[in-house]
Short mmCIF file of C-alpha atoms in Angstrom, two decimals:
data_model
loop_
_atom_site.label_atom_id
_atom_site.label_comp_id
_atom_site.label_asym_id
_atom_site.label_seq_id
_atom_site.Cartn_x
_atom_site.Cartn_y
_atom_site.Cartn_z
CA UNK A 1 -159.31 62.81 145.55
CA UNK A 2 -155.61 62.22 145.65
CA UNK A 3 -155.25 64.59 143.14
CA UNK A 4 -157.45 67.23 143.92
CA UNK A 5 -155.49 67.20 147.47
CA UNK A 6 -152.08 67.58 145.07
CA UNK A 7 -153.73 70.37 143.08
CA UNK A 8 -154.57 72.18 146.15
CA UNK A 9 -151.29 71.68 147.59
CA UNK A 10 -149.53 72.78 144.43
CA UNK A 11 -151.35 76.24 144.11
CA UNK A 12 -150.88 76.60 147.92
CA UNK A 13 -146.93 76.49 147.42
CA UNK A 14 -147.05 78.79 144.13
CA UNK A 15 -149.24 81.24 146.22
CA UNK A 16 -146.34 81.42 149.30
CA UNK A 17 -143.60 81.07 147.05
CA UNK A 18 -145.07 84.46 144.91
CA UNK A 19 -146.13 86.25 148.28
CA UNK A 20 -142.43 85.52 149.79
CA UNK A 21 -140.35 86.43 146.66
CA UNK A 22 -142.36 89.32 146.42
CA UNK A 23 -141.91 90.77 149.65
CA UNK A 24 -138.17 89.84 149.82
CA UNK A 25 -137.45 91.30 146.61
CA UNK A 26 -139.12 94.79 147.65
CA UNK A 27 -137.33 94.66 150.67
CA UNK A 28 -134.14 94.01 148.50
CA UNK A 29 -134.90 97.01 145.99
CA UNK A 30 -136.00 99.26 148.37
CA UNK A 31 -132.88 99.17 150.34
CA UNK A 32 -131.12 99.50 146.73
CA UNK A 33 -132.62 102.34 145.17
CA UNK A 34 -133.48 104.03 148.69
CA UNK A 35 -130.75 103.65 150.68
CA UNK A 36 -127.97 103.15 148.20
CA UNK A 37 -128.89 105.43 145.57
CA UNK A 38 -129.30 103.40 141.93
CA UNK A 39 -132.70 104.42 140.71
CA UNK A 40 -132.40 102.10 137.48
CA UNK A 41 -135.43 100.18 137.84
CA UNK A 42 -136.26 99.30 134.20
CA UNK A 43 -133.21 98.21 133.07
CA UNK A 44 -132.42 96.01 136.35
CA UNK A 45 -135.93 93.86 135.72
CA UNK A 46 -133.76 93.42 132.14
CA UNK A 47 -130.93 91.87 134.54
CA UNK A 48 -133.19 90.12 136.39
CA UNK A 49 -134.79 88.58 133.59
CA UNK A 50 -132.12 87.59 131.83
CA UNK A 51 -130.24 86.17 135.32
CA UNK A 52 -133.90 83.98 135.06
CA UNK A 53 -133.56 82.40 131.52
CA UNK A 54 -130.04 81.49 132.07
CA UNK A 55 -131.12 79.84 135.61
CA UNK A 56 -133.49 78.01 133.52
CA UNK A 57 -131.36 77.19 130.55
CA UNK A 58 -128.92 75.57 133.19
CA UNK A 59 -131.64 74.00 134.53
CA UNK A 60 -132.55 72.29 131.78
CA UNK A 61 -129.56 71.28 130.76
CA UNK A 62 -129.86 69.01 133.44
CA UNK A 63 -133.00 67.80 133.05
CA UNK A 64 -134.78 69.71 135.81
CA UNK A 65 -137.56 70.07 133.10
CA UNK A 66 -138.46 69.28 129.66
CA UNK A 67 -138.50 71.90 127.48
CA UNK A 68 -141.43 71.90 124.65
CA UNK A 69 -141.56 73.75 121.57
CA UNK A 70 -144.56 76.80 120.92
CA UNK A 71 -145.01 78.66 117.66
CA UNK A 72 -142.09 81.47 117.45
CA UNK A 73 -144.52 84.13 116.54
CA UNK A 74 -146.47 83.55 119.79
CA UNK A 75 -143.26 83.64 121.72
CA UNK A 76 -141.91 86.58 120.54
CA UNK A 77 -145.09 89.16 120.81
CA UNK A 78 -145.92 87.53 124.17
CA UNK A 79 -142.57 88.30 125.08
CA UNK A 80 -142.55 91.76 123.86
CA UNK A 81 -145.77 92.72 125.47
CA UNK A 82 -144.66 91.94 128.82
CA UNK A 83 -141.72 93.46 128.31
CA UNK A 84 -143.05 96.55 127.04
CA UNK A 85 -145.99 96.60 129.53
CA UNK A 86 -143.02 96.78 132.53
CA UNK A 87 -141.94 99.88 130.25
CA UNK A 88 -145.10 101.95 130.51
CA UNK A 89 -145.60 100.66 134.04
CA UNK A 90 -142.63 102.55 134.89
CA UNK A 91 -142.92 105.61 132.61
CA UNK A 92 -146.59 106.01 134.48
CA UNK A 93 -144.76 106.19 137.58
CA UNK A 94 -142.26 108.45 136.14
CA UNK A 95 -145.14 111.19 134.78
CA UNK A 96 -148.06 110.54 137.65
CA UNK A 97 -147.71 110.59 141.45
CA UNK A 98 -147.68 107.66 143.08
CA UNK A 99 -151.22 108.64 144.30
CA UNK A 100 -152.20 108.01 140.76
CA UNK A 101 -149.58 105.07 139.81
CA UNK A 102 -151.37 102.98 142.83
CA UNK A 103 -154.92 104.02 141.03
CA UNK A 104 -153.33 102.23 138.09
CA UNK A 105 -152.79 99.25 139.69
CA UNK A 106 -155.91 98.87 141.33
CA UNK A 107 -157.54 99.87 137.68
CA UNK A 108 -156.04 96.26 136.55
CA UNK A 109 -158.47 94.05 137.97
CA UNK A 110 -161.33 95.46 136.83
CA UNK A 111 -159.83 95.86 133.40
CA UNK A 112 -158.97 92.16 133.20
CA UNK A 113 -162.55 91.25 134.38
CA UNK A 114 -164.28 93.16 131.98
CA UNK A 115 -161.79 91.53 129.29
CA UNK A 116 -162.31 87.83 130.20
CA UNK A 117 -166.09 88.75 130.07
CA UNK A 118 -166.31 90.41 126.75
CA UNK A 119 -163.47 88.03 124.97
CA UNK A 120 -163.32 84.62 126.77
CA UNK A 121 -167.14 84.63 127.59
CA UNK A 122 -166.05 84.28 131.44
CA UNK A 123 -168.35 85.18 134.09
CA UNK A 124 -167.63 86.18 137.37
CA UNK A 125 -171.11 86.02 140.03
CA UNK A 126 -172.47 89.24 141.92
CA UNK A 127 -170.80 87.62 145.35
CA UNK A 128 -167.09 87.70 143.37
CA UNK A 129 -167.54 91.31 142.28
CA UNK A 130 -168.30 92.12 145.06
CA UNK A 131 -165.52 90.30 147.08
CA UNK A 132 -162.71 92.43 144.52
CA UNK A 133 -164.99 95.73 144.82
CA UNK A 134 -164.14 95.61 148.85
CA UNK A 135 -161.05 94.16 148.31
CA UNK A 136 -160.07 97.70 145.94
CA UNK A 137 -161.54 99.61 148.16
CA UNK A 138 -159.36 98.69 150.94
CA UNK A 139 -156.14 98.81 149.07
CA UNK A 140 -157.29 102.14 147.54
CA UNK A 141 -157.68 103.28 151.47
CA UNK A 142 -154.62 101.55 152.72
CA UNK A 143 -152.18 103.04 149.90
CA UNK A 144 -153.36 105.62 147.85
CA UNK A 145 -152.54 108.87 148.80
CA UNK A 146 -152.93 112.19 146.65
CA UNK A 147 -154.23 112.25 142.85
CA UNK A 148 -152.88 114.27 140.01
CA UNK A 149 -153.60 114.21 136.72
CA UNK A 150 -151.78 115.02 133.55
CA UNK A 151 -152.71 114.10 129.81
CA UNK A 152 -149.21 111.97 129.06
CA UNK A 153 -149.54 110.24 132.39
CA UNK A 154 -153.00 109.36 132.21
CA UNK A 155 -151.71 108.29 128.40
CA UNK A 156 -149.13 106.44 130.36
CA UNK A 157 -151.40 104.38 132.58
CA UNK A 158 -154.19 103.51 130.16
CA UNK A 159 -151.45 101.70 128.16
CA UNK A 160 -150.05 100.39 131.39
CA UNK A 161 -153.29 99.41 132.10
CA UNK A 162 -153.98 97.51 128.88
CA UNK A 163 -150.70 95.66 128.06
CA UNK A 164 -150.45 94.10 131.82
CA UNK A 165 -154.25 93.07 131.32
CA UNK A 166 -153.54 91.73 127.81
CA UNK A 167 -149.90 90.09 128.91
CA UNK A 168 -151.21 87.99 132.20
CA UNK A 169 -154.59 86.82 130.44
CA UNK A 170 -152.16 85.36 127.57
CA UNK A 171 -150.18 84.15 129.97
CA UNK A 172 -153.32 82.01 131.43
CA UNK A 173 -154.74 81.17 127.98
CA UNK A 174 -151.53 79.76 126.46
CA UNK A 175 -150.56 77.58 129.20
CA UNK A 176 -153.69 75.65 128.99
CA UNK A 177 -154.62 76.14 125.38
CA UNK A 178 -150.94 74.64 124.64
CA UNK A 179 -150.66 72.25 127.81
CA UNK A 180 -147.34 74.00 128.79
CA UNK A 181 -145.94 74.46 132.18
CA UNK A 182 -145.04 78.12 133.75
CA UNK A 183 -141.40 76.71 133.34
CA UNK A 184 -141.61 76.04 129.35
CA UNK A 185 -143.00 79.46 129.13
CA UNK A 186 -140.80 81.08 130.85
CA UNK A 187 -138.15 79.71 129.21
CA UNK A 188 -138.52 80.42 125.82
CA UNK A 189 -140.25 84.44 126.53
CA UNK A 190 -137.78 85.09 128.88
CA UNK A 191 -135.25 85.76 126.53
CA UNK A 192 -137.73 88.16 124.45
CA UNK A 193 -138.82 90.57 127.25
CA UNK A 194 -135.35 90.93 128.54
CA UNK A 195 -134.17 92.04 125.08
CA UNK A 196 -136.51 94.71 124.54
CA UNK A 197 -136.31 95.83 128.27
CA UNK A 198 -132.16 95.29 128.14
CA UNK A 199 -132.53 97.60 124.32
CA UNK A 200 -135.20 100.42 126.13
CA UNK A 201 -134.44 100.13 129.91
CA UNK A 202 -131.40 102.81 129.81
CA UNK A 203 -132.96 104.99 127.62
CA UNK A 204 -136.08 104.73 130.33
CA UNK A 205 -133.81 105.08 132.91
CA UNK A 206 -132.24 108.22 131.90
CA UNK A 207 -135.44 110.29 130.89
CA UNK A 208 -137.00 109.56 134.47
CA UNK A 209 -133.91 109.74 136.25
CA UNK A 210 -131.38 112.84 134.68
CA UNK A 211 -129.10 109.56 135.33
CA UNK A 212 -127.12 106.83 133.25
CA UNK A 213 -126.86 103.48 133.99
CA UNK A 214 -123.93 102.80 132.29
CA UNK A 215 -122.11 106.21 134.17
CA UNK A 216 -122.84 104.84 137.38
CA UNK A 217 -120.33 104.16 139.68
CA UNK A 218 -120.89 100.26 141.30
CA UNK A 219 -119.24 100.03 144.60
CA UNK A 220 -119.23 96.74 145.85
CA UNK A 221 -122.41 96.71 148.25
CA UNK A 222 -124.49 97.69 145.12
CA UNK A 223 -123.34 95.08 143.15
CA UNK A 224 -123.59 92.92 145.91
CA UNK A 225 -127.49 93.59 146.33
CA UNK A 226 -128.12 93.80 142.96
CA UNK A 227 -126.75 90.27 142.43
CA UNK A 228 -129.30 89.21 145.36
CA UNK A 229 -132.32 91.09 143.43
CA UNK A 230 -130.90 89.13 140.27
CA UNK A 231 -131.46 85.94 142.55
CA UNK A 232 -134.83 86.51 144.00
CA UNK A 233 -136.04 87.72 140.70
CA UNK A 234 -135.74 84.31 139.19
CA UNK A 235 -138.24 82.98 142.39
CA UNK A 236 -141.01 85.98 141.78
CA UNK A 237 -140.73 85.63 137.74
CA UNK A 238 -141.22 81.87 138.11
CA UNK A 239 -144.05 82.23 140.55
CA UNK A 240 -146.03 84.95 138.52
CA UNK A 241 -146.24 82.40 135.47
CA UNK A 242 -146.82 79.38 137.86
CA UNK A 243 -149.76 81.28 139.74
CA UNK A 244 -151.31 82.72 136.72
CA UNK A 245 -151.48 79.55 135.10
CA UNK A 246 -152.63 77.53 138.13
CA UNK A 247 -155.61 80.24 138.99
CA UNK A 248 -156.04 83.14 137.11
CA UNK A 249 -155.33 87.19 135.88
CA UNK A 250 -157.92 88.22 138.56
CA UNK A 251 -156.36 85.87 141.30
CA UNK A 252 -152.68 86.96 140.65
CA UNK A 253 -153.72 90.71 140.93
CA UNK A 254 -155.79 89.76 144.07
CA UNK A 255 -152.63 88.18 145.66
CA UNK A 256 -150.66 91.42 144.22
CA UNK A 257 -152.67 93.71 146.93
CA UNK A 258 -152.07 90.95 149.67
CA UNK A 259 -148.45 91.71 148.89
CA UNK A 260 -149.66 95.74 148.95
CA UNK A 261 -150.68 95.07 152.48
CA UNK A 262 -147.75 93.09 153.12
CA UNK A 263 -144.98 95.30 151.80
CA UNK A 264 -147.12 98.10 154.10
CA UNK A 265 -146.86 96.32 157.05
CA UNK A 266 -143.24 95.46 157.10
CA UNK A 267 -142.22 98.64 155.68
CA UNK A 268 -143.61 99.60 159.28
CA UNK A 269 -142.44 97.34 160.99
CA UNK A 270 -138.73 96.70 159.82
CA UNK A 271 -137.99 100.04 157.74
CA UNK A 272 -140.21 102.05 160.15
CA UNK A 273 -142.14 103.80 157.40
CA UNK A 274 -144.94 106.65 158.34
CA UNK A 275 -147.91 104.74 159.45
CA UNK A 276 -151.58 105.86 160.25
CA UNK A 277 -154.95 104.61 161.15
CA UNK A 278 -156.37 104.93 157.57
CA UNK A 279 -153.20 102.68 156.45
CA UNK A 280 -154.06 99.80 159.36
CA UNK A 281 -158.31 100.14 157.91
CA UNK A 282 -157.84 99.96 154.34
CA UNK A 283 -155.49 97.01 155.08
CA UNK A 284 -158.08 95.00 157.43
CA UNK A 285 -160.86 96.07 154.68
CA UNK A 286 -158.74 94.70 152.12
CA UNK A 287 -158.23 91.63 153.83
CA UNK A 288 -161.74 91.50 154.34
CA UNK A 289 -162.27 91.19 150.62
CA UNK A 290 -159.72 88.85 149.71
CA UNK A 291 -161.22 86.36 152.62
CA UNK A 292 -164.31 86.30 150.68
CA UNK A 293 -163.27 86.62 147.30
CA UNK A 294 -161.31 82.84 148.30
CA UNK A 295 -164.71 82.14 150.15
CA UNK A 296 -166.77 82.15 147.18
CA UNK A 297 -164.43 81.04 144.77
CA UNK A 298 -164.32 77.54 146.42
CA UNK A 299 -168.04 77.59 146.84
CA UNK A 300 -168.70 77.77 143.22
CA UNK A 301 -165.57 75.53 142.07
CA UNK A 302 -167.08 72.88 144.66
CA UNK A 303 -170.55 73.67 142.68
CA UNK A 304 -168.66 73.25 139.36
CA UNK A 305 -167.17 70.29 140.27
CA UNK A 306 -170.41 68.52 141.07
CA UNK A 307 -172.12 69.46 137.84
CA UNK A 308 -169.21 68.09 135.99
CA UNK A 309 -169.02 64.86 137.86
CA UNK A 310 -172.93 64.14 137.23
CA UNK A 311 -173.68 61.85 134.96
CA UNK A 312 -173.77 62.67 131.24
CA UNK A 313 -172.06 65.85 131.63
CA UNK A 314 -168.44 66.15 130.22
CA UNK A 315 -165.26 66.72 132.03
CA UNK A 316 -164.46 70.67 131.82
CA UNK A 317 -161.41 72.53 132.53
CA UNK A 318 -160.80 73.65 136.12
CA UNK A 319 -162.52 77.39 136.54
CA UNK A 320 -159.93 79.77 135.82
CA UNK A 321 -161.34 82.01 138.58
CA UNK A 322 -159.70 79.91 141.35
CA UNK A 323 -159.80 80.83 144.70
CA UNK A 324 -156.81 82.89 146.56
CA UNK A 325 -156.50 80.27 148.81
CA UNK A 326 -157.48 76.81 148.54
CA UNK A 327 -158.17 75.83 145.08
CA UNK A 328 -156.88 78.04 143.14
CA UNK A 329 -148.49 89.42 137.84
CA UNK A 330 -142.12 91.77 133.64
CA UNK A 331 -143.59 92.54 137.30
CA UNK A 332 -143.15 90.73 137.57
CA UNK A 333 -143.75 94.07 138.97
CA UNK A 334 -142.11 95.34 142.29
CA UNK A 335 -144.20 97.11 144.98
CA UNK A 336 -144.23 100.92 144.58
CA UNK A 337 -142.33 102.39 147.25
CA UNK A 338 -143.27 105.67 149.44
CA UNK A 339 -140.08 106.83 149.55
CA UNK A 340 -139.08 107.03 146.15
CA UNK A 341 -140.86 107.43 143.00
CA UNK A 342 -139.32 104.36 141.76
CA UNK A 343 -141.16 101.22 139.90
CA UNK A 344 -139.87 97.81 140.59
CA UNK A 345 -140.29 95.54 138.44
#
C-alpha cells in the first residue's frame, strides 16, 4: 500500500511539474517572440535541448542519477524522430492557419489510440472514448478558430501527426521494455534531437520567417529571456519523458489540452488576450472530459488491480492508460499562440 501511495504521489508531482513548466514556458515565449520580436522557434527548442543534456550531463557527474546504457541504434532514430517530428510540427504551422494547426493537435490522440490498438493490442473501454471524444470536443470549441486547407499543409500535418504519435508511444514502450528512467532517456536522446533540430532549425526558421537567426541582432533583454526559456525547457523536457513513462501517449496529450485551457485562461487573464463565451464553454466542456477520462481510468486500474492480486493470476504491468489524475508530449511542444503564427516547441 506504501507503494501504491508513492506511485500515486510520484505521477501527481510529474503531472504539476509538466502543467507548470508548460505554462511558464509559454508565458516566457510568448513574451519573446510577441513582444520582442525573435520568431525562431525551431532552432531555440535546439537551444533548449541542448541547455537540457548538458543540465543532465552535470548532473550526473555528480551522481544525481545513474546513467544506463541502451542500444545506439535505438537512441539515435528515437532521437531523430522527435526531433524531426518538432520540425514538421512547426512547418504545419508555418503552411496551415492556426485554425487548422490546433485540428492537428487534437488529431493526435485519436491517432495514438488507434495505434496502441492496432500495434500494442491495447484497448481502451467505450466510457474512455468517450471521456477523450468530449474532452476534443471542448478543446476543438475552446481554441479552434477558422479552417483552411492546402495540399502541402495538410502534407505537413499528417506527418506531424504521425511522427509525434510514433515518438511519445516509443517513448512509453522503451522505458518499460528497457526498465529505464525518463532521466536515462533523456540523457542519452537528448543529444540526438538537438543535433538534427540545431543542423535544420535555421534553415526552418528562415523559410517560415523571411528571417535569419544567425543575422539577428540580440539585445540584452532577448538574450536574457531566452536564457530563462533555455532554463524552463530543461523542467518541461524532463516532465514530458517522466509523464509519458509514468502514464501514457493518450494521458500526456490529455494533460496537453489541460495546458490548452490553461495557457487560454491566463493569456486572459495576465496578457489580456480576446476572450468570448465559446472560449469559457469549450474550456468547461473540456474539463468536463478530462474529469471523467481520470474517473474511469482509476475505476478500471482499481478493477485491474484486483484481478491481478487474485489468486493464481500473475503480476502484470501497471495499465499504461493511467488516469490524469490519481494513478496515472521535442514539444516538448509549446502552446500555439493567437497572436503569432509561431510554434513553440
Amino acid at each position: 500500500m506504501g507503494e501504491l501511495t508513492g506511485y500515486q504521489l510520484g505521477v501527481i508531482g510529474a503531472l504539476f511539474l509538466s502543467v507548470a513548466s508548460s505554462v511558464s514556458i509559454v508565458i516566457c515565449n510568448k513574451a519573446l517572440m510577441s513582444n520582442l520580436g525573435f520568431p525562431f522557434a525551431t532552432t531555440l527548442t535546439s537551444w533548449h535541448l541542448m541547455v537540457t543534456y548538458c543540465t543532465l550531463h552535470v548532473a550526473h557527474r555528480f551522481n544525481f542519477f545513474e546513467n544506463k546504457s541502451i542500444d545506439m541504434k535505438t537512441v539515435i532514430l528515437f532521437g531523430i524522430l522527435n526531433g524531426i517530428s518538432i520540425g514538421f510540427l512547426n512547418l504545419s504551422l508555418g503552411f496551415n492557419s492556426i485554425g487548422f494547426y490546433q485540428m492537428t493537435k487534437l488529431a493526435i490522440i485519436p491517432f495514438t489510440v488507434l495505434l496502441e490498438t492496432l500495434f500494442l493490442k491495447k484497448q481502451f473501454s467505450q466510457k474512455i472514448k468517450l471521456s477523450l471524444f468530449l474532452l476534443l470536443v471542448g478543446v476543438g470549441i475552446a481554441s479552434v478558430t477558422d479552417l483552411q486547407l492546402n495540399f502541402v499543409g495538410t502534407v505537413l500535418s499528417l506527418l506531424a501527426i504521425m511522427t509525434t504519435c510514433v515518438g511519445q508511444i516509443l517513448t512509453n514502450t522503451i522505458q518499460k521494455r528497457l526498465n529505464v528512467s525518463s532521466t536515462q532517456l533523456l540523457y542519452q536522446s537528448a543529444p540526438f534531437q538537438a543535433a538534427i533540430l540545431f543542423v535544420t532549425g535555421p534553415v526552418v526558421d528562415q523559410y517560415l520567417t523571411k528571417q535569419n537567426v544567425f543575422a539577428y541582432k540580440y539585445s540584452p533583454l532577448v538574450l536574457g529571456f531566452i536564457i530563462l526559456s533555455c532554463v524552463i525547457a530543461v523542467s518541461v523536457n524532463f516532465s514530458t519523458f517522466l509523464v509519458i513513462g509514468k502514464t501514457s501517449p493518450v494521458t500526456y496529450q490529455v494533460l496537453g489540452h489541460l495546458k490548452t485551457c490553461l495557457v487560454l485562461g491566463f493569456g486572459y487573464t495576465l496578457l489580456h488576450d480576446p476572450f468570448t463565451e465559446r472560449n469559457i464553454i469549450g474550456i468547461l466542456v473540456a474539463i468536463v472530459g478530462m474529469g471523467l477520462y481520470s474517473y474511469f481510468c482509476t475505476h478500471e486500474n482499481k478493477k485491474k488491480q484486483v484481478l491481478d492480486l487474485s489468486p493464481g493470476s500473475q503480476i502484470k504491468d501497471k495499465d499504461s492508460s493511467a488516469p490524469l489524475l490519481g494513478h496515472q508530449e521535442k514539444e516538448n511542444h509549446f502552446e500555439v499562440k493567437k497572436a503569432t503564427k509561431d510554434s513553440l516547441v
